[in-house]
């Protein structure tokens, strides 16, 4: 209800009951222990349960953020989605095709053309220039030099590194290196874009800048995104939907608003406690009906309350709330904003 | 949570196994002492291994070699065909390299590059790798070879290296890649690599000599076999250390196997691989010198024949030439390794010359040198008249030392021999083999459990079974004394240098340079002063093996957590107390590894000292070499390897235990800090 993007979208990627156990004879042990084995029993068998019974659906054009502390299985899960790590059990459907049934050759083609990935530590090849790095996925596909360099050139421009094509990675700052990583992951124009803690290795200020850059980029490229982070604030800023993981299992999934307003467990509440509600609650949720004289100012229904608040500084008592199509869908009253902001 | 608990119980249980073991040790040592003192009458076979039960391993190996040579037939080709094929593969590039460097190609009327050409080319390569400074150093080293009349020999040695290094690097890379791809392959070659690195080089010179005959080809084969294992190891390690992200990237963008290997993995591992290449070069140099015994010729042969004639002047000159060559090669390959870590911006120019300035320069140099040499014979061969020879000077110096200090040198030597070396040798020779094997097995059991006990005890018994116990004890005696002296020198020096940055920088440069020198070089000065015998051997071994003793002591002490030292100071410890109770104790694992390295160095040098007349396993190998008896050489070589493996495994286990214990002990204060 709160986020139209979520419900309009077709799921592009679905995974059902995905397990990943590290250790000897993982599949046999999992099968022997039944549908939902206790973590203690897995540990007793010498297995590390990195991903446990994860269900997930990512809609087309959606930004799905997987959040969890270090070691909670985020990287393993995202690698299961592209089968860089072979899941122990479960089902992964990409546009309805079961990836676990795909041959290695089919997987290679899917990875080459349909998936892109950004890595926490950039994973740039040190012996290649920025241009060569960005063009490398296309080179691997066998694309000719002229066309791949032209495409790489465009990607480099898109991430704001034009003019640095002939630098080597170690001549760039961390933020710039990750821009190269982003350009490279987009070079083959994938449908599905994985980002594994792309900004975690950066300084806080740069991280913020890169988040803004990411939002801008997504408005241009419009990909379906699985974004991993251990930073709840980052998740809130970027996500259409957040999936919170703990010890390999999903503890809660929902929009940032749902999670902040209704944390499912004490564990999730720990994260949400410090988040001001006004930053996640959208105007649509607290607006009143359209009645009385039309206020002069207006605000989009998707905006958060914190974004709307400054519009009351000129003394207005209410604002018109506009839906995606520009029609007035309600009125936002000063009192409602004040109550929410004072309530934390 | 049963599993982590079990894991936590592991070290504790093992600590219990070792801790409080004093009564057990006392009992075992008591039993050993009793056997030693009173056992000879009761069980003489525990002292002298019974003849009748000796395993005729050398005869078997000899027969197997003969069979390989004369009868082995793989259907399409015989074994001899295979060795001939390998020989021809190596022989051609060797001839090319040697011809270009010094011999020329008389058949087609082509002259060699000449010394001016080679020096200029070396300088050019030096400039490319490390700028003007390196160019000067390398040119000076090469010019030294010409001026001091060592040119022809040095070029023979260099030609072998130029052939052996690319082959060794390629072979090591191939094996390393295979080991990286297939775990079973890595597992299979691991023990072979271990053995190859501990078996003394003389030992496999014998079979190579028999398979490939006397000459430079056999020497290159030996060099390859010697230098390939470290390259294999470095390759596997370098590939394993490529970050997971990079590997994932390669798969994510859909690399094929080949793209993965050549475009992603190897380039990402390049920095570490270059370190391996440097090792291959230095090991090749070392081996090419030693392989003069099977016909490598060159500088090694000059040293060897000078040693045999006791002609110190000539020997030392050749030795210095080896030093010059070693320094040039080492600095060059290190500079290339460092450059690999810093890619430069791509050349902007157009046209082949602008894009490859150094290649163009090299071609121009070769042409110009050829022309110059054709016009001016002095640029071809360094003129005899301008040659400087220091030979007589060194001979005179030695004569002078001997005239003036003979008595004191002799007195010192005899005192040490009579009071230390000979009693220790007698003591070891009188020990019962069964008792020693049992003691080693017990130590293995205390330190690492049943497996280690089996290795330590079993290998010791094996040495007795092949009837080499006496020789092995001589090796242990010489090695033990040398290592003890090396540690006595290395520990205090390391302790001094660990705190003084200036001293350490200077000391490190010295030991780095000493370590690049081929082991042969160490014999020369020792022989000059003390002639042949155990004492001379001991000096050479100490000089060769002191470097790791110093290095690991310094690294261990510098690695101690400074907060602990601070805590000690806060508690009012004196400097001495801090050193004894905190720094040395915490550096113990590292120092133990240093001891291990010192032993390995000592053993490898000890075998070479057979040339100066020791009576140990090395001599056994050396005699086998001169008699071309592969069985005898290989069995004695394996015995040396067994000693090395026993020492290595026991000390590694001790170091691991020390680390585990300190981890527990050091955990407390660290958490509070
Ligand atoms: N290759 C592996 N072998 C064994 N255990 C692994 C492996 N990869 C990850 N793990 C374990 O799986 C768990 C989840 O790891 P990971 O997915 O990297 O977590 P995150 O990315 O959330 O930090 C951790 O306990 C980690 O130790
Ligand atoms: Mg991770």
PDB file of N, CA and C in Angstrom, chain B residues 49-57 464-467:
ATOM      1  N   UNK B  49      74.167 -51.638  14.205  1.00  0.00           N
ATOM      2  CA  UNK B  49      73.064 -52.280  13.498  1.00  0.00           C
ATOM      3  C   UNK B  49      73.580 -53.549  12.821  1.00  0.00           C
ATOM      4  N   UNK B  50      72.883 -54.675  13.040  1.00  0.00           N
ATOM      5  CA  UNK B  50      73.415 -55.946  12.519  1.00  0.00           C
ATOM      6  C   UNK B  50      73.554 -55.955  10.991  1.00  0.00           C
ATOM      7  N   UNK B  51      74.720 -56.349  10.534  1.00  0.00           N
ATOM      8  CA  UNK B  51      75.037 -56.391   9.091  1.00  0.00           C
ATOM      9  C   UNK B  51      73.985 -57.142   8.294  1.00  0.00           C
ATOM     10  N   UNK B  52      73.602 -58.299   8.879  1.00  0.00           N
ATOM     11  CA  UNK B  52      72.737 -59.213   8.134  1.00  0.00           C
ATOM     12  C   UNK B  52      71.396 -58.564   7.796  1.00  0.00           C
ATOM     13  N   UNK B  53      70.994 -57.593   8.606  1.00  0.00           N
ATOM     14  CA  UNK B  53      69.659 -57.021   8.398  1.00  0.00           C
ATOM     15  C   UNK B  53      69.685 -55.729   7.586  1.00  0.00           C
ATOM     16  N   UNK B  54      70.862 -55.380   7.069  1.00  0.00           N
ATOM     17  CA  UNK B  54      70.957 -54.122   6.309  1.00  0.00           C
ATOM     18  C   UNK B  54      70.147 -54.232   5.022  1.00  0.00           C
ATOM     19  N   UNK B  55      69.394 -53.199   4.754  1.00  0.00           N
ATOM     20  CA  UNK B  55      68.582 -53.157   3.541  1.00  0.00           C
ATOM     21  C   UNK B  55      69.486 -52.784   2.357  1.00  0.00           C
ATOM     22  N   UNK B  56      69.555 -53.616   1.334  1.00  0.00           N
ATOM     23  CA  UNK B  56      70.471 -53.301   0.232  1.00  0.00           C
ATOM     24  C   UNK B  56      69.893 -52.247  -0.707  1.00  0.00           C
ATOM     25  N   UNK B  57      69.494 -51.114  -0.160  1.00  0.00           N
ATOM     26  CA  UNK B  57      68.787 -50.107  -0.962  1.00  0.00           C
ATOM     27  C   UNK B  57      69.665 -49.567  -2.086  1.00  0.00           C
ATOM     28  N   UNK B 464      69.510 -46.143  10.127  1.00  0.00           N
ATOM     29  CA  UNK B 464      70.303 -47.268  10.615  1.00  0.00           C
ATOM     30  C   UNK B 464      70.153 -48.473   9.700  1.00  0.00           C
ATOM     31  N   UNK B 465      68.938 -48.665   9.205  1.00  0.00           N
ATOM     32  CA  UNK B 465      68.655 -49.848   8.397  1.00  0.00           C
ATOM     33  C   UNK B 465      69.455 -49.847   7.096  1.00  0.00           C
ATOM     34  N   UNK B 466      69.731 -48.679   6.538  1.00  0.00           N
ATOM     35  CA  UNK B 466      70.521 -48.654   5.312  1.00  0.00           C
ATOM     36  C   UNK B 466      72.021 -48.534   5.629  1.00  0.00           C
ATOM     37  N   UNK B 467      72.365 -48.744   6.905  1.00  0.00           N
ATOM     38  CA  UNK B 467      73.767 -48.844   7.299  1.00  0.00           C
ATOM     39  C   UNK B 467      74.529 -47.523   7.144  1.00  0.00           C
TER      40      UNK B 467
END
